[in-house]
Structure formats: C-alpha cells, structure tokens
GROMACS .gro file of N, CA, C and O in nm:
model
  384
    1MET      N    1   0.831  -0.655  -0.832
    1MET     CA    2   0.811  -0.586  -0.745
    1MET      C    3   0.675  -0.595  -0.731
    1MET      O    4   0.593  -0.563  -0.847
    2VAL      N    5   0.614  -0.608  -0.570
    2VAL     CA    6   0.441  -0.577  -0.629
    2VAL      C    7   0.380  -0.553  -0.459
    2VAL      O    8   0.439  -0.569  -0.323
    3ASP      N    9   0.286  -0.435  -0.463
    3ASP     CA   10   0.219  -0.394  -0.378
    3ASP      C   11   0.141  -0.494  -0.300
    3ASP      O   12   0.077  -0.536  -0.296
    4ALA      N   13   0.200  -0.523  -0.181
    4ALA     CA   14   0.157  -0.657  -0.117
    4ALA      C   15  -0.041  -0.596  -0.059
    4ALA      O   16  -0.084  -0.715  -0.075
    5GLN      N   17  -0.010  -0.492  -0.048
    5GLN     CA   18  -0.216  -0.429   0.033
    5GLN      C   19  -0.198  -0.392  -0.129
    5GLN      O   20  -0.396  -0.471  -0.066
    6TYR      N   21  -0.174  -0.346  -0.217
    6TYR     CA   22  -0.363  -0.368  -0.358
    6TYR      C   23  -0.308  -0.477  -0.422
    6TYR      O   24  -0.419  -0.514  -0.595
    7GLU      N   25  -0.225  -0.574  -0.423
    7GLU     CA   26  -0.178  -0.679  -0.517
    7GLU      C   27  -0.182  -0.610  -0.655
    7GLU      O   28  -0.199  -0.744  -0.740
    8LEU      N   29  -0.057  -0.576  -0.677
    8LEU     CA   30  -0.064  -0.518  -0.849
    8LEU      C   31   0.119  -0.460  -0.833
    8LEU      O   32   0.193  -0.476  -0.698
    9PRO      N   33   0.144  -0.529  -0.900
    9PRO     CA   34   0.316  -0.501  -0.912
    9PRO      C   35   0.356  -0.331  -0.934
    9PRO      O   36   0.261  -0.278  -1.023
   10VAL      N   37   0.435  -0.345  -0.901
   10VAL     CA   38   0.505  -0.197  -0.877
   10VAL      C   39   0.656  -0.182  -1.028
   10VAL      O   40   0.679  -0.055  -1.001
   11ALA      N   41   0.704  -0.315  -1.008
   11ALA     CA   42   0.814  -0.296  -1.121
   11ALA      C   43   0.822  -0.466  -1.113
   11ALA      O   44   0.866  -0.510  -1.078
   12PHE      N   45   0.962  -0.472  -1.252
   12PHE     CA   46   0.935  -0.555  -1.324
   12PHE      C   47   0.989  -0.516  -1.429
   12PHE      O   48   1.057  -0.444  -1.464
   13THR      N   49   1.103  -0.673  -1.464
   13THR     CA   50   1.171  -0.670  -1.562
   13THR      C   51   1.191  -0.884  -1.605
   13THR      O   52   1.159  -0.871  -1.510
   14VAL      N   53   1.215  -0.754  -1.757
   14VAL     CA   54   1.235  -0.942  -1.884
   14VAL      C   55   1.368  -0.970  -1.894
   14VAL      O   56   1.398  -0.841  -1.932
   15THR      N   57   1.453  -1.064  -1.793
   15THR     CA   58   1.564  -1.112  -1.826
   15THR      C   59   1.612  -1.286  -1.892
   15THR      O   60   1.491  -1.357  -1.886
   16LYS      N   61   1.740  -1.334  -1.895
   16LYS     CA   62   1.781  -1.405  -1.910
   16LYS      C   63   1.716  -1.451  -1.777
   16LYS      O   64   1.726  -1.491  -1.694
   17ALA      N   65   1.710  -1.652  -1.849
   17ALA     CA   66   1.697  -1.707  -1.744
   17ALA      C   67   1.834  -1.735  -1.639
   17ALA      O   68   1.844  -1.727  -1.519
   18SER      N   69   1.963  -1.665  -1.723
   18SER     CA   70   2.096  -1.724  -1.677
   18SER      C   71   2.157  -1.562  -1.544
   18SER      O   72   2.224  -1.553  -1.498
   19THR      N   73   2.049  -1.484  -1.599
   19THR     CA   74   2.030  -1.356  -1.471
   19THR      C   75   2.061  -1.334  -1.368
   19THR      O   76   1.940  -1.445  -1.297
   20SER      N   77   2.141  -1.283  -1.297
   20SER     CA   78   2.145  -1.320  -1.113
   20SER      C   79   2.023  -1.237  -1.094
   20SER      O   80   1.965  -1.087  -1.085
   21ASP      N   81   1.946  -1.345  -0.998
   21ASP     CA   82   1.799  -1.266  -0.906
   21ASP      C   83   1.867  -1.136  -0.869
   21ASP      O   84   1.856  -0.992  -0.867
   22VAL      N   85   2.007  -1.181  -0.777
   22VAL     CA   86   1.987  -1.051  -0.651
   22VAL      C   87   2.072  -0.946  -0.733
   22VAL      O   88   2.017  -0.778  -0.693
   23LYS      N   89   2.150  -0.912  -0.861
   23LYS     CA   90   2.171  -0.789  -0.941
   23LYS      C   91   2.072  -0.762  -0.997
   23LYS      O   92   2.043  -0.638  -0.975
   24GLU      N   93   2.014  -0.808  -1.032
   24GLU     CA   94   1.795  -0.747  -1.055
   24GLU      C   95   1.732  -0.658  -0.959
   24GLU      O   96   1.711  -0.539  -0.941
   25GLY      N   97   1.765  -0.763  -0.882
   25GLY     CA   98   1.679  -0.687  -0.739
   25GLY      C   99   1.768  -0.521  -0.664
   25GLY      O  100   1.638  -0.494  -0.660
   26HIS      N  101   1.880  -0.561  -0.736
   26HIS     CA  102   1.922  -0.436  -0.689
   26HIS      C  103   1.892  -0.312  -0.770
   26HIS      O  104   1.936  -0.184  -0.734
   27THR      N  105   1.892  -0.359  -0.912
   27THR     CA  106   1.868  -0.247  -0.997
   27THR      C  107   1.744  -0.225  -0.990
   27THR      O  108   1.612  -0.107  -1.044
   28LEU      N  109   1.658  -0.350  -0.980
   28LEU     CA  110   1.445  -0.282  -0.910
   28LEU      C  111   1.471  -0.167  -0.834
   28LEU      O  112   1.389  -0.109  -0.843
   29ILE      N  113   1.532  -0.177  -0.724
   29ILE     CA  114   1.476  -0.132  -0.606
   29ILE      C  115   1.553   0.006  -0.573
   29ILE      O  116   1.475   0.100  -0.608
   30ASP      N  117   1.651   0.028  -0.682
   30ASP     CA  118   1.716   0.177  -0.755
   30ASP      C  119   1.619   0.264  -0.814
   30ASP      O  120   1.646   0.360  -0.810
   31ARG      N  121   1.538   0.163  -0.938
   31ARG     CA  122   1.442   0.232  -0.977
   31ARG      C  123   1.363   0.292  -0.986
   31ARG      O  124   1.330   0.405  -0.993
   32LEU      N  125   1.307   0.189  -0.922
   32LEU     CA  126   1.172   0.185  -0.805
   32LEU      C  127   1.229   0.345  -0.734
   32LEU      O  128   1.140   0.421  -0.716
   33ALA      N  129   1.325   0.349  -0.671
   33ALA     CA  130   1.315   0.457  -0.596
   33ALA      C  131   1.347   0.590  -0.676
   33ALA      O  132   1.294   0.677  -0.558
   34LYS      N  133   1.411   0.553  -0.803
   34LYS     CA  134   1.401   0.682  -0.839
   34LYS      C  135   1.323   0.741  -0.867
   34LYS      O  136   1.244   0.871  -0.940
   35GLU      N  137   1.204   0.627  -0.975
   35GLU     CA  138   1.085   0.702  -1.030
   35GLU      C  139   0.960   0.689  -0.935
   35GLU      O  140   0.805   0.743  -0.956
   36GLN      N  141   0.913   0.601  -0.840
   36GLN     CA  142   0.855   0.633  -0.723
   36GLN      C  143   0.910   0.697  -0.545
   36GLN      O  144   0.862   0.550  -0.490
   37PRO      N  145   0.971   0.762  -0.575
   37PRO     CA  146   1.013   0.748  -0.460
   37PRO      C  147   0.932   0.749  -0.300
   37PRO      O  148   0.899   0.688  -0.199
   38ALA      N  149   0.715   0.784  -0.352
   38ALA     CA  150   0.623   0.772  -0.232
   38ALA      C  151   0.667   0.628  -0.208
   38ALA      O  152   0.610   0.625  -0.095
   39LEU      N  153   0.603   0.584  -0.328
   39LEU     CA  154   0.584   0.456  -0.272
   39LEU      C  155   0.753   0.327  -0.169
   39LEU      O  156   0.667   0.301  -0.051
   40VAL      N  157   0.812   0.379  -0.255
   40VAL     CA  158   0.962   0.326  -0.160
   40VAL      C  159   0.936   0.345  -0.019
   40VAL      O  160   0.991   0.316   0.087
   41GLU      N  161   0.890   0.540   0.018
   41GLU     CA  162   0.929   0.583   0.143
   41GLU      C  163   0.841   0.469   0.254
   41GLU      O  164   0.799   0.496   0.328
   42ARG      N  165   0.686   0.464   0.211
   42ARG     CA  166   0.588   0.421   0.298
   42ARG      C  167   0.604   0.258   0.266
   42ARG      O  168   0.521   0.202   0.344
   43CYS      N  169   0.697   0.151   0.187
   43CYS     CA  170   0.787   0.016   0.198
   43CYS      C  171   0.802  -0.007   0.308
   43CYS      O  172   0.866   0.083   0.358
   44GLU      N  173   0.734  -0.124   0.412
   44GLU     CA  174   0.777  -0.135   0.559
   44GLU      C  175   0.866  -0.270   0.522
   44GLU      O  176   0.980  -0.254   0.587
   45ALA      N  177   0.873  -0.364   0.420
   45ALA     CA  178   0.904  -0.465   0.432
   45ALA      C  179   0.928  -0.500   0.271
   45ALA      O  180   0.872  -0.500   0.237
   46LEU      N  181   1.047  -0.611   0.290
   46LEU     CA  182   1.085  -0.689   0.104
   46LEU      C  183   1.069  -0.784   0.168
   46LEU      O  184   1.126  -0.873   0.261
   47LEU      N  185   0.990  -0.881   0.152
   47LEU     CA  186   0.999  -1.012   0.114
   47LEU      C  187   1.076  -1.090   0.024
   47LEU      O  188   0.993  -1.064  -0.105
   48ALA      N  189   1.163  -1.200   0.011
   48ALA     CA  190   1.203  -1.297  -0.071
   48ALA      C  191   1.278  -1.380  -0.035
   48ALA      O  192   1.296  -1.388   0.092
   49ASP      N  193   1.305  -1.443  -0.137
   49ASP     CA  194   1.382  -1.634  -0.145
   49ASP      C  195   1.491  -1.565  -0.124
   49ASP      O  196   1.576  -1.470  -0.149
   50LYS      N  197   1.566  -1.692  -0.082
   50LYS     CA  198   1.674  -1.690  -0.032
   50LYS      C  199   1.841  -1.681  -0.199
   50LYS      O  200   1.910  -1.672  -0.198
   51ALA      N  201   1.702  -1.628  -0.344
   51ALA     CA  202   1.797  -1.635  -0.363
   51ALA      C  203   1.882  -1.495  -0.461
   51ALA      O  204   1.982  -1.439  -0.493
   52TYR      N  205   1.794  -1.388  -0.314
   52TYR     CA  206   1.807  -1.233  -0.264
   52TYR      C  207   1.881  -1.232  -0.157
   52TYR      O  208   1.898  -1.152  -0.066
   53ASP      N  209   1.938  -1.321  -0.104
   53ASP     CA  210   2.013  -1.352   0.057
   53ASP      C  211   2.132  -1.285   0.030
   53ASP      O  212   2.284  -1.344  -0.017
   54ASP      N  213   2.177  -1.123  -0.043
   54ASP     CA  214   2.283  -1.096  -0.033
   54ASP      C  215   2.346  -0.991   0.048
   54ASP      O  216   2.245  -0.892   0.110
   55THR      N  217   2.425  -0.930   0.128
   55THR     CA  218   2.485  -0.840   0.254
   55THR      C  219   2.448  -0.685   0.173
   55THR      O  220   2.410  -0.604   0.260
   56LYS      N  221   2.473  -0.724   0.097
   56LYS     CA  222   2.511  -0.576  -0.010
   56LYS      C  223   2.329  -0.496  -0.018
   56LYS      O  224   2.282  -0.375   0.011
   57LEU      N  225   2.238  -0.653  -0.080
   57LEU     CA  226   2.110  -0.582  -0.072
   57LEU      C  227   2.045  -0.564   0.067
   57LEU      O  228   2.019  -0.484   0.049
   58ILE      N  229   2.069  -0.643   0.161
   58ILE     CA  230   2.000  -0.589   0.267
   58ILE      C  231   2.052  -0.521   0.364
   58ILE      O  232   1.995  -0.440   0.416
   59VAL      N  233   2.206  -0.452   0.372
   59VAL     CA  234   2.262  -0.308   0.365
   59VAL      C  235   2.217  -0.242   0.305
   59VAL      O  236   2.118  -0.092   0.379
   60LYS      N  237   2.074  -0.199   0.189
   60LYS     CA  238   2.085  -0.091   0.110
   60LYS      C  239   1.948  -0.100   0.101
   60LYS      O  240   1.913   0.017   0.151
   61LEU      N  241   1.871  -0.183   0.186
   61LEU     CA  242   1.741  -0.206   0.191
   61LEU      C  243   1.721  -0.079   0.299
   61LEU      O  244   1.626  -0.042   0.339
   62TRP      N  245   1.775  -0.182   0.406
   62TRP     CA  246   1.769  -0.050   0.574
   62TRP      C  247   1.909   0.075   0.570
   62TRP      O  248   1.761   0.126   0.631
   63ASP      N  249   1.963   0.074   0.549
   63ASP     CA  250   2.052   0.200   0.569
   63ASP      C  251   1.966   0.331   0.493
   63ASP      O  252   1.967   0.390   0.500
   64GLU      N  253   1.968   0.269   0.338
   64GLU     CA  254   1.933   0.350   0.275
   64GLU      C  255   1.779   0.383   0.284
   64GLU      O  256   1.733   0.568   0.218
   65HIS      N  257   1.695   0.305   0.248
   65HIS     CA  258   1.518   0.307   0.273
   65HIS      C  259   1.445   0.319   0.421
   65HIS      O  260   1.345   0.257   0.379
   66ARG      N  261   1.500   0.205   0.509
   66ARG     CA  262   1.428   0.163   0.580
   66ARG      C  263   1.372   0.071   0.560
   66ARG      O  264   1.195   0.071   0.680
   67ILE      N  265   1.371  -0.032   0.471
   67ILE     CA  266   1.273  -0.139   0.439
   67ILE      C  267   1.366  -0.270   0.533
   67ILE      O  268   1.439  -0.296   0.521
   68LYS      N  269   1.265  -0.291   0.585
   68LYS     CA  270   1.313  -0.532   0.625
   68LYS      C  271   1.282  -0.603   0.565
   68LYS      O  272   1.197  -0.586   0.489
   69PRO      N  273   1.471  -0.634   0.528
   69PRO     CA  274   1.451  -0.741   0.501
   69PRO      C  275   1.390  -0.899   0.520
   69PRO      O  276   1.397  -0.926   0.627
   70VAL      N  277   1.291  -0.979   0.455
   70VAL     CA  278   1.265  -1.023   0.465
   70VAL      C  279   1.344  -1.201   0.414
   70VAL      O  280   1.173  -1.191   0.311
   71ILE      N  281   1.400  -1.239   0.436
   71ILE     CA  282   1.490  -1.293   0.290
   71ILE      C  283   1.548  -1.456   0.333
   71ILE      O  284   1.587  -1.428   0.497
   72ASP      N  285   1.468  -1.594   0.314
   72ASP     CA  286   1.526  -1.658   0.331
   72ASP      C  287   1.692  -1.712   0.338
   72ASP      O  288   1.739  -1.622   0.185
   73ILE      N  289   1.740  -1.753   0.381
   73ILE     CA  290   1.922  -1.691   0.353
   73ILE      C  291   1.903  -1.859   0.298
   73ILE      O  292   1.879  -1.986   0.341
   74ARG      N  293   2.073  -1.837   0.237
   74ARG     CA  294   2.106  -1.944   0.163
   74ARG      C  295   2.196  -2.052   0.252
   74ARG      O  296   2.273  -1.948   0.377
   75ASN      N  297   2.178  -2.137   0.241
   75ASN     CA  298   2.266  -2.289   0.348
   75ASN      C  299   2.369  -2.242   0.288
   75ASN      O  300   2.455  -2.357   0.203
   76GLN      N  301   2.453  -2.216   0.352
   76GLN     CA  302   2.606  -2.183   0.256
   76GLN      C  303   2.703  -2.243   0.424
   76GLN      O  304   2.843  -2.216   0.379
   77TRP      N  305   2.662  -2.272   0.502
   77TRP     CA  306   2.699  -2.252   0.595
   77TRP      C  307   2.780  -2.370   0.700
   77TRP      O  308   2.683  -2.467   0.693
   78ARG      N  309   2.928  -2.379   0.674
   78ARG     CA  310   3.011  -2.502   0.626
   78ARG      C  311   3.042  -2.551   0.828
   78ARG      O  312   3.108  -2.637   0.834
   79ASP      N  313   3.033  -2.470   0.908
   79ASP     CA  314   3.118  -2.494   0.986
   79ASP      C  315   3.013  -2.492   1.126
   79ASP      O  316   3.044  -2.506   1.246
   80GLY      N  317   2.931  -2.504   1.149
   80GLY     CA  318   2.840  -2.586   1.258
   80GLY      C  319   2.763  -2.420   1.313
   80GLY      O  320   2.708  -2.463   1.406
   81GLU      N  321   2.801  -2.322   1.251
   81GLU     CA  322   2.755  -2.228   1.384
   81GLU      C  323   2.531  -2.189   1.343
   81GLU      O  324   2.536  -2.280   1.203
   82GLU      N  325   2.532  -2.157   1.481
   82GLU     CA  326   2.397  -2.174   1.436
   82GLU      C  327   2.355  -2.015   1.472
   82GLU      O  328   2.210  -1.994   1.358
   83THR      N  329   2.423  -1.908   1.458
   83THR     CA  330   2.375  -1.754   1.450
   83THR      C  331   2.572  -1.746   1.430
   83THR      O  332   2.613  -1.701   1.424
   84ARG      N  333   2.480  -1.590   1.306
   84ARG     CA  334   2.649  -1.508   1.277
   84ARG      C  335   2.546  -1.356   1.293
   84ARG      O  336   2.488  -1.331   1.242
   85VAL      N  337   2.675  -1.297   1.355
   85VAL     CA  338   2.656  -1.139   1.349
   85VAL      C  339   2.654  -1.086   1.214
   85VAL      O  340   2.762  -1.134   1.181
   86LEU      N  341   2.556  -1.021   1.145
   86LEU     CA  342   2.588  -0.931   1.024
   86LEU      C  343   2.688  -0.830   1.033
   86LEU      O  344   2.697  -0.744   1.144
   87ALA      N  345   2.788  -0.808   0.918
   87ALA     CA  346   2.902  -0.744   0.947
   87ALA      C  347   2.903  -0.631   0.919
   87ALA      O  348   2.797  -0.580   0.894
   88GLY      N  349   2.994  -0.508   1.065
   88GLY     CA  350   2.913  -0.376   1.158
   88GLY      C  351   2.756  -0.323   1.137
   88GLY      O  352   2.778  -0.199   1.190
   89LYS      N  353   2.656  -0.490   1.205
   89LYS     CA  354   2.584  -0.441   1.244
   89LYS      C  355   2.587  -0.503   1.349
   89LYS      O  356   2.541  -0.636   1.381
   90ASP      N  357   2.606  -0.471   1.489
   90ASP     CA  358   2.610  -0.558   1.636
   90ASP      C  359   2.511  -0.580   1.705
   90ASP      O  360   2.496  -0.664   1.758
   91ASN      N  361   2.372  -0.500   1.623
   91ASN     CA  362   2.279  -0.534   1.675
   91ASN      C  363   2.141  -0.679   1.597
   91ASN      O  364   2.014  -0.688   1.608
   92VAL      N  365   2.208  -0.713   1.451
   92VAL     CA  366   2.129  -0.759   1.377
   92VAL      C  367   2.209  -0.911   1.354
   92VAL      O  368   2.384  -0.927   1.303
   93VAL      N  369   2.124  -0.999   1.369
   93VAL     CA  370   2.205  -1.115   1.408
   93VAL      C  371   2.145  -1.223   1.314
   93VAL      O  372   2.002  -1.254   1.275
   94TYR      N  373   2.220  -1.311   1.218
   94TYR     CA  374   2.038  -1.409   1.096
   94TYR      C  375   2.139  -1.565   1.247
   94TYR      O  376   2.182  -1.610   1.308
   95ASP      N  377   1.976  -1.597   1.191
   95ASP     CA  378   1.960  -1.738   1.253
   95ASP      C  379   1.941  -1.859   1.119
   95ASP      O  380   1.788  -1.828   1.118
   96TYR      N  381   1.997  -1.969   1.180
   96TYR     CA  382   1.995  -2.021   1.054
   96TYR      C  383   1.856  -2.085   1.149
   96TYR      O  384   1.813  -2.199   1.047
   0.00000   0.00000   0.00000
C-alpha cells in the first residue's frame, strides 16, 4: 500500500504467488488500522485492480473506515445485467 500524496509505501507483505490478493488486502487494512490509525483516518480512497473486487472488502473499507473503494470489477456477470445493487446498500450500484 502506498500513500499517494507522498508516494511512499505505508504497508507491505511478501507472499507466495499463489496467495490470494484480496485476503492479503484484508490483512493489510486491518494491520494498518491497528498500527497507524491516523493514516487510515485521513485516507479518502483505496484504488486497486480487479483482484481486490470483493464485497466484504468493499463493505469493510466504507463501513469501518469511510474509505471509498475504487476497484475495477471482475467480469463474472453471465446474465447480461448492466448494473447491480450492492447487497444491503440501496444507494450503491455496480455499473459494468
């Protein structure tokens, strides 16, 4: 994870290539919130690629930390839908 304002790393971990990105994302967010709560408090957005497209991570970012997730969605829609409402959130809609 990098602080975009200062372009410096704020958290990292080295894992095997087979380790899930999204599981590690949860771990990094939790660790950063514990070790550097002031940094998490001033964070406005988290930008990530589609490997981090996970409802639980999105909910954690917003509900627990008020961080806006800006994450590309995985193309797994097979039914032709153009939009989807995020479960439990009437005002948050995915738009593929």
